[in-house]
Coordinates of C-alpha atoms and ligand atoms in Angstrom, one line a residue:
M1 CA -22.5 -27.0 -28.0
T2 CA -18.9 -27.0 -26.9
V3 CA -17.5 -23.5 -26.3
P4 CA -13.7 -23.0 -26.9
R5 CA -11.6 -21.3 -24.3
T6 CA -10.5 -18.5 -26.6
C7 CA -12.0 -17.0 -29.7
R8 CA -11.0 -14.5 -32.4
A9 CA -12.2 -10.9 -32.0
V10 CA -11.5 -7.6 -33.8
V11 CA -10.4 -5.0 -31.3
Q12 CA -10.4 -1.3 -32.0
E13 CA -7.4 0.2 -30.3
G14 CA -7.8 3.7 -31.5
P15 CA -9.2 5.8 -34.4
R16 CA -8.7 3.7 -37.6
Q17 CA -6.9 1.0 -35.7
L18 CA -8.4 -2.5 -35.9
V19 CA -6.5 -5.6 -34.7
L20 CA -7.5 -9.2 -34.9
R21 CA -6.8 -10.8 -31.5
E22 CA -7.4 -14.0 -29.6
L23 CA -9.5 -13.3 -26.5
P24 CA -10.6 -15.5 -23.6
V25 CA -14.2 -16.7 -23.8
P26 CA -15.8 -15.8 -20.4
E27 CA -17.5 -18.1 -18.0
I28 CA -21.1 -17.2 -17.5
D29 CA -23.4 -17.3 -14.5
D30 CA -27.0 -18.2 -14.1
D31 CA -28.3 -14.9 -15.5
A32 CA -26.2 -14.6 -18.7
A33 CA -25.4 -16.4 -21.9
L34 CA -22.9 -16.7 -24.7
L35 CA -23.8 -16.2 -28.3
R36 CA -21.9 -17.8 -31.2
I37 CA -22.1 -15.1 -33.8
E38 CA -23.2 -16.0 -37.3
A39 CA -23.2 -12.4 -38.7
C40 CA -22.9 -8.9 -37.5
G41 CA -24.3 -6.1 -39.7
I42 CA -22.3 -2.9 -40.3
C43 CA -23.8 0.6 -40.8
G44 CA -22.8 4.2 -40.8
S45 CA -22.3 4.2 -37.0
D46 CA -19.5 1.6 -37.5
A47 CA -17.8 4.0 -39.9
E48 CA -18.1 6.8 -37.4
Q49 CA -16.8 4.6 -34.6
Y50 CA -13.9 3.4 -36.8
A51 CA -13.0 7.1 -37.5
G52 CA -13.0 7.9 -33.8
L53 CA -16.0 10.2 -34.0
L54 CA -18.0 8.5 -31.2
P55 CA -17.3 8.9 -27.5
V56 CA -16.2 5.3 -27.0
T57 CA -13.3 4.2 -24.8
F58 CA -10.6 2.1 -26.5
P59 CA -9.8 -0.7 -26.7
V60 CA -13.2 -2.1 -27.6
V61 CA -14.7 -4.9 -29.6
P62 CA -17.0 -3.0 -32.1
G63 CA -20.2 -4.5 -33.6
H64 CA -23.7 -3.5 -32.5
E65 CA -25.9 -5.5 -34.9
P66 CA -25.2 -9.2 -33.9
L67 CA -27.1 -12.3 -35.0
G68 CA -26.2 -15.8 -33.8
T69 CA -27.1 -18.9 -31.9
I70 CA -27.1 -19.4 -28.2
A71 CA -24.0 -21.5 -27.3
K72 CA -24.3 -21.5 -23.5
I73 CA -27.0 -20.2 -21.2
G74 CA -27.7 -20.0 -17.5
D75 CA -30.9 -21.7 -16.3
R76 CA -32.4 -18.4 -15.0
A77 CA -31.5 -16.6 -18.2
A78 CA -33.1 -19.4 -20.3
R79 CA -36.3 -19.0 -18.4
R80 CA -36.3 -15.2 -18.6
W81 CA -35.5 -14.9 -22.3
G82 CA -37.5 -18.0 -23.3
V83 CA -34.6 -19.4 -25.4
D84 CA -32.2 -22.3 -25.1
V85 CA -28.9 -23.6 -26.5
G86 CA -29.1 -23.8 -30.3
D87 CA -31.8 -21.1 -30.7
R88 CA -31.1 -18.3 -33.2
V89 CA -31.5 -14.8 -32.0
A90 CA -31.0 -11.2 -33.1
V91 CA -29.5 -9.0 -30.4
E92 CA -30.5 -5.3 -29.8
A93 CA -27.6 -3.0 -29.3
P94 CA -28.7 -1.2 -26.1
I95 CA -28.2 -3.0 -22.7
P96 CA -30.7 -0.8 -20.7
C97 CA -31.2 -1.0 -17.0
G98 CA -35.0 -1.4 -17.4
R99 CA -35.7 0.6 -14.2
C100 CA -34.8 4.2 -14.7
R101 CA -37.2 6.9 -15.8
V102 CA -36.3 6.8 -19.5
C103 CA -36.5 3.0 -19.6
L104 CA -39.9 3.0 -17.9
A105 CA -41.1 5.6 -20.5
G106 CA -40.1 3.1 -23.2
R107 CA -37.2 5.2 -24.4
Y108 CA -34.6 2.7 -23.3
T109 CA -32.2 3.5 -26.2
M110 CA -31.4 6.6 -24.1
C111 CA -30.8 4.8 -20.8
R112 CA -27.6 6.1 -19.2
A113 CA -27.9 4.2 -15.9
R114 CA -24.7 2.2 -16.6
G115 CA -23.0 5.1 -18.4
T116 CA -23.2 6.6 -21.9
F117 CA -23.5 4.1 -24.7
F118 CA -23.8 1.0 -22.6
A119 CA -24.5 -1.2 -25.6
H120 CA -23.1 -4.1 -27.5
G121 CA -20.2 -2.8 -29.6
Y122 CA -19.5 0.2 -27.4
V123 CA -18.7 -1.2 -23.9
P124 CA -14.9 -1.2 -23.5
L125 CA -12.8 -4.3 -23.5
A126 CA -11.7 -3.4 -19.9
T127 CA -15.2 -3.8 -18.6
A128 CA -15.5 -7.5 -17.7
P129 CA -16.0 -9.9 -19.4
G130 CA -14.8 -7.9 -22.5
L131 CA -16.6 -9.7 -25.3
W132 CA -19.4 -7.1 -25.7
G133 CA -19.2 -6.5 -29.5
G134 CA -20.3 -8.4 -32.6
Y135 CA -16.9 -8.3 -34.4
A136 CA -16.0 -11.6 -32.8
E137 CA -16.8 -15.3 -32.8
Y138 CA -18.5 -15.1 -29.4
L139 CA -20.6 -12.4 -27.7
Y140 CA -21.4 -12.1 -24.0
L141 CA -25.1 -11.6 -23.4
D142 CA -25.7 -9.5 -20.3
P143 CA -28.8 -10.2 -18.2
C144 CA -30.2 -6.9 -19.6
S145 CA -29.4 -7.7 -23.2
I146 CA -32.6 -7.8 -25.4
L147 CA -33.1 -10.8 -27.7
H148 CA -35.4 -11.6 -30.5
R149 CA -35.9 -15.1 -31.9
V150 CA -35.2 -15.5 -35.6
R151 CA -36.2 -18.6 -37.7
A152 CA -33.1 -20.7 -38.5
D153 CA -33.8 -21.2 -42.2
V154 CA -33.4 -17.6 -43.3
P155 CA -29.8 -17.0 -44.7
A156 CA -27.7 -15.1 -42.2
G157 CA -27.0 -12.2 -44.5
V158 CA -30.7 -11.5 -44.8
A159 CA -31.7 -12.4 -41.2
V160 CA -29.1 -9.8 -39.9
M161 CA -31.0 -7.1 -41.8
F162 CA -33.3 -7.0 -38.7
N163 CA -31.3 -4.0 -37.7
P164 CA -31.7 -1.6 -40.8
L165 CA -35.2 -2.9 -41.4
G166 CA -36.1 -2.3 -37.7
A167 CA -34.9 1.3 -38.2
G168 CA -37.1 1.5 -41.3
F169 CA -40.2 0.5 -39.2
R170 CA -39.4 2.8 -36.3
W171 CA -38.3 5.9 -38.3
A172 CA -40.6 5.7 -41.3
V173 CA -43.7 4.1 -39.7
E174 CA -43.9 4.1 -35.9
I175 CA -42.6 7.6 -35.1
P176 CA -44.4 9.5 -37.9
D177 CA -47.5 7.2 -37.6
T178 CA -47.5 6.4 -41.3
G179 CA -50.5 4.7 -42.8
P180 CA -52.8 4.3 -45.8
G181 CA -53.2 7.6 -47.7
D182 CA -49.9 9.0 -46.7
T183 CA -47.3 10.2 -49.2
V184 CA -43.9 9.4 -47.9
L185 CA -40.7 11.2 -49.1
V186 CA -37.4 9.5 -48.2
L187 CA -34.3 11.7 -48.5
G188 CA -31.3 9.4 -49.2
P189 CA -31.3 5.9 -50.7
G190 CA -28.7 4.2 -48.4
Q191 CA -29.6 1.1 -46.4
R192 CA -31.7 3.1 -44.0
G193 CA -33.5 4.9 -46.8
L194 CA -34.3 1.6 -48.6
A195 CA -35.4 0.1 -45.3
S196 CA -37.7 3.1 -44.9
V197 CA -39.2 2.4 -48.3
I198 CA -39.8 -1.2 -47.5
A199 CA -41.4 -0.4 -44.1
A200 CA -43.6 2.5 -45.5
R201 CA -44.8 0.1 -48.2
A202 CA -45.6 -2.6 -45.7
A203 CA -47.5 0.0 -43.6
G204 CA -49.7 0.8 -46.6
A205 CA -48.4 4.2 -47.6
D206 CA -50.1 5.6 -50.6
R207 CA -47.2 7.0 -52.5
I208 CA -43.5 6.8 -51.9
I209 CA -40.8 9.1 -53.4
V210 CA -37.1 8.8 -52.9
T211 CA -34.3 11.3 -53.6
G212 CA -30.7 10.7 -54.3
L213 CA -27.6 11.9 -56.1
T214 CA -26.6 11.0 -59.7
R215 CA -24.1 8.4 -58.4
D216 CA -27.0 6.8 -56.4
A217 CA -28.7 5.6 -59.6
P218 CA -28.4 1.8 -58.7
K219 CA -29.7 2.5 -55.2
L220 CA -32.6 4.5 -56.6
A221 CA -33.4 1.6 -59.0
L222 CA -33.5 -0.7 -56.0
A223 CA -35.8 1.7 -54.2
E224 CA -38.2 1.2 -57.1
R225 CA -37.9 -2.6 -56.8
F226 CA -38.8 -2.2 -53.1
G227 CA -41.9 -0.2 -53.8
A228 CA -41.0 3.4 -54.4
D229 CA -43.4 5.0 -56.9
H230 CA -41.0 7.8 -58.0
V231 CA -37.3 8.6 -57.6
I232 CA -35.7 12.0 -58.0
D233 CA -32.1 12.7 -58.9
I234 CA -31.6 16.0 -57.0
E235 CA -28.5 16.9 -59.1
R236 CA -30.4 16.7 -62.4
E237 CA -33.9 17.7 -61.4
D238 CA -35.5 20.6 -59.4
A239 CA -36.4 18.5 -56.4
R240 CA -38.8 21.0 -54.8
R241 CA -40.7 21.4 -58.1
R242 CA -40.8 17.6 -58.7
V243 CA -42.2 16.9 -55.2
K244 CA -44.9 19.5 -55.7
E245 CA -45.8 18.0 -59.1
L246 CA -45.9 14.5 -57.7
T247 CA -48.1 15.5 -54.8
D248 CA -50.6 17.7 -56.6
G249 CA -49.0 20.8 -55.1
R250 CA -49.4 19.6 -51.4
G251 CA -46.1 18.2 -50.5
A252 CA -45.3 15.0 -48.6
D253 CA -47.2 14.0 -45.5
V254 CA -44.1 12.3 -44.1
V255 CA -40.5 13.3 -44.9
I256 CA -37.8 10.9 -43.6
E257 CA -34.3 12.4 -43.5
V258 CA -31.7 9.6 -43.4
S259 CA -28.8 11.2 -45.3
A260 CA -25.5 11.2 -43.6
N261 CA -23.3 14.2 -42.7
A262 CA -24.8 16.9 -45.0
P263 CA -27.1 19.2 -43.0
E264 CA -28.7 20.8 -46.1
P265 CA -31.4 18.2 -46.6
V266 CA -32.8 19.1 -43.2
A267 CA -33.6 22.7 -44.4
E268 CA -34.9 21.3 -47.7
A269 CA -37.3 19.0 -45.8
L270 CA -39.3 22.1 -44.7
H271 CA -40.0 22.9 -48.4
Y272 CA -41.1 19.3 -49.2
V273 CA -43.4 18.7 -46.3
A274 CA -47.2 19.1 -46.6
P275 CA -49.3 21.3 -44.3
G276 CA -49.7 19.3 -41.1
G277 CA -47.0 16.9 -42.2
R278 CA -44.3 15.2 -40.2
I279 CA -40.5 15.4 -40.7
V280 CA -38.4 12.6 -39.1
L281 CA -34.7 13.5 -38.5
A282 CA -32.6 10.3 -38.2
G283 CA -29.4 11.1 -40.1
V284 CA -26.7 12.5 -37.8
K285 CA -24.6 15.5 -39.1
G286 CA -21.6 15.6 -36.8
F287 CA -23.2 18.3 -34.6
K288 CA -23.1 20.8 -37.5
S289 CA -25.8 23.5 -37.6
V290 CA -28.3 23.7 -40.5
P291 CA -27.8 26.6 -42.9
D292 CA -30.9 28.2 -44.5
F293 CA -33.3 26.7 -41.9
V294 CA -36.5 28.7 -42.4
S295 CA -38.5 28.2 -39.2
D296 CA -41.4 30.2 -40.6
L297 CA -42.2 27.2 -42.8
V298 CA -42.6 25.0 -39.7
V299 CA -45.0 27.6 -38.2
M300 CA -47.0 28.2 -41.3
K301 CA -47.4 24.5 -42.2
E302 CA -47.8 23.4 -38.6
A303 CA -45.2 20.8 -39.4
R304 CA -44.0 18.5 -36.7
I305 CA -40.3 17.7 -36.6
L306 CA -39.5 14.5 -34.8
G307 CA -36.1 13.1 -33.8
A308 CA -35.4 9.4 -34.1
F309 CA -32.6 7.7 -32.1
G310 CA -32.1 4.0 -32.6
V311 CA -34.7 1.3 -32.8
T312 CA -37.0 -0.2 -30.2
S313 CA -38.4 -3.7 -29.8
P314 CA -41.8 -3.4 -31.6
A315 CA -40.0 -2.2 -34.7
Y316 CA -37.5 -5.0 -34.6
A317 CA -40.3 -7.5 -34.2
A318 CA -42.1 -6.0 -37.3
A319 CA -38.8 -6.2 -39.2
I320 CA -38.2 -9.9 -38.2
R321 CA -41.8 -10.8 -39.2
L322 CA -41.2 -9.2 -42.6
I323 CA -37.8 -10.9 -43.1
E324 CA -39.3 -14.3 -42.2
S325 CA -42.3 -13.8 -44.5
G326 CA -40.0 -13.8 -47.6
R327 CA -42.3 -11.2 -49.2
V328 CA -39.6 -8.7 -50.1
P329 CA -36.5 -9.6 -52.2
L330 CA -34.2 -8.4 -49.4
A331 CA -31.2 -10.3 -50.7
E332 CA -30.9 -7.8 -53.5
M333 CA -29.9 -5.2 -51.0
H334 CA -27.3 -7.4 -49.3
T335 CA -24.1 -6.7 -51.3
H336 CA -21.2 -7.9 -49.2
E337 CA -20.0 -10.4 -46.6
F338 CA -16.6 -10.2 -45.1
P339 CA -14.5 -12.5 -42.7
L340 CA -13.3 -10.9 -39.5
E341 CA -9.9 -10.2 -40.8
D342 CA -11.4 -7.9 -43.5
A343 CA -13.3 -5.7 -41.0
E344 CA -11.3 -2.7 -41.9
R345 CA -11.9 -3.1 -45.6
A346 CA -15.6 -3.7 -45.0
I347 CA -15.9 -0.4 -43.1
R348 CA -13.9 1.5 -45.7
I349 CA -16.1 0.2 -48.5
L350 CA -19.2 1.2 -46.6
A351 CA -17.7 4.7 -46.0
G352 CA -17.1 5.0 -49.8
E353 CA -13.3 5.1 -49.3
V354 CA -12.5 2.3 -51.7
P355 CA -12.7 3.4 -55.3
G356 CA -15.0 1.3 -57.6
E357 CA -16.7 -0.5 -54.7
T358 CA -20.2 0.4 -53.4
S359 CA -22.0 -1.5 -50.7
I360 CA -25.6 -1.1 -49.6
H361 CA -26.0 -3.7 -46.8
S362 CA -22.9 -5.6 -45.7
C363 CA -22.0 -7.7 -42.7
L364 CA -19.1 -9.6 -41.1
V365 CA -19.3 -13.4 -40.9
P366 CA -17.1 -14.4 -38.0
A367 CA -17.5 -18.2 -38.2
R368 CA -14.5 -20.0 -39.7
Ligands
ZN1 ZN1 -25.9 0.0 -36.9
ZN2 ZN1 -32.6 2.6 -17.8

């Protein structure tokens, strides 16, 4: 595969400032590789980064959900990763050191050995060799980048769902230990909520319920397509009462909170959870505190509240197996693909800033 000397990349120069630039494609040594990017998924974190809400140094090439084919690789890197030129891989966002205490404990998404947010899409352009993010035609793969092989025959827009689906498996299955017999309640039907439904269904959950707003009707319908047994429109129905009715008065064994920004659903989760149940908090709220948080409900129900930050390798592996199986009509969730020059529009649609346009899962497709 011939690699050009320069490539196009979207560079974020400040809050709400994206510029398409031509950047040098770096030389690589024996331990690294270059990825030719086929698609880069975008999610709520991209919208936060675009708005300037994340502690990221500008300029930076954003994009933390890349999928592509190996364009160039050092011999040692090829042996270590077990991949070669032409292989298709999904790339995890974190670039962990692999040696520190949190890495050794398996919590490598929290590794800070090389600084806060040392991850694809967040390392500044000024840190050599610059092409760290997925909003570009080529991506630099660091010796500590984590790769997963993906079969070449899956359409890129579906294959790149390894990221949201991986989150579904980690947040809705792995962390709360969901299995047969569990009733799972998912708060919020966005891409992470739908991924949680798919993962909980794959894990054999007994009953799945999803809540949303009136304007979420198409997403709630999709949740049913993916295996939800019941959906609740919280603006039209008394959600606490409906959850009680649907669970014979017990509540949900597992509650997954994946709604963005609004802290209220966190307090509501305490009312929905069954005695001995688990609540997973994965939606970030901009560091707002939670009003009406009744801690006595945690005590009296012996509920467990579990935080979820990012996704780890076993969940990605489960997601990729499910994608490759073709068992779930994932393409129905994939709503938009954008060329690099439309990155800004892609993010604004995702953030709900473009009237009349709603996206569920979307990605950038950098290849010309
Ligand atoms: Zn993301
Ligand atoms: Zn580490």
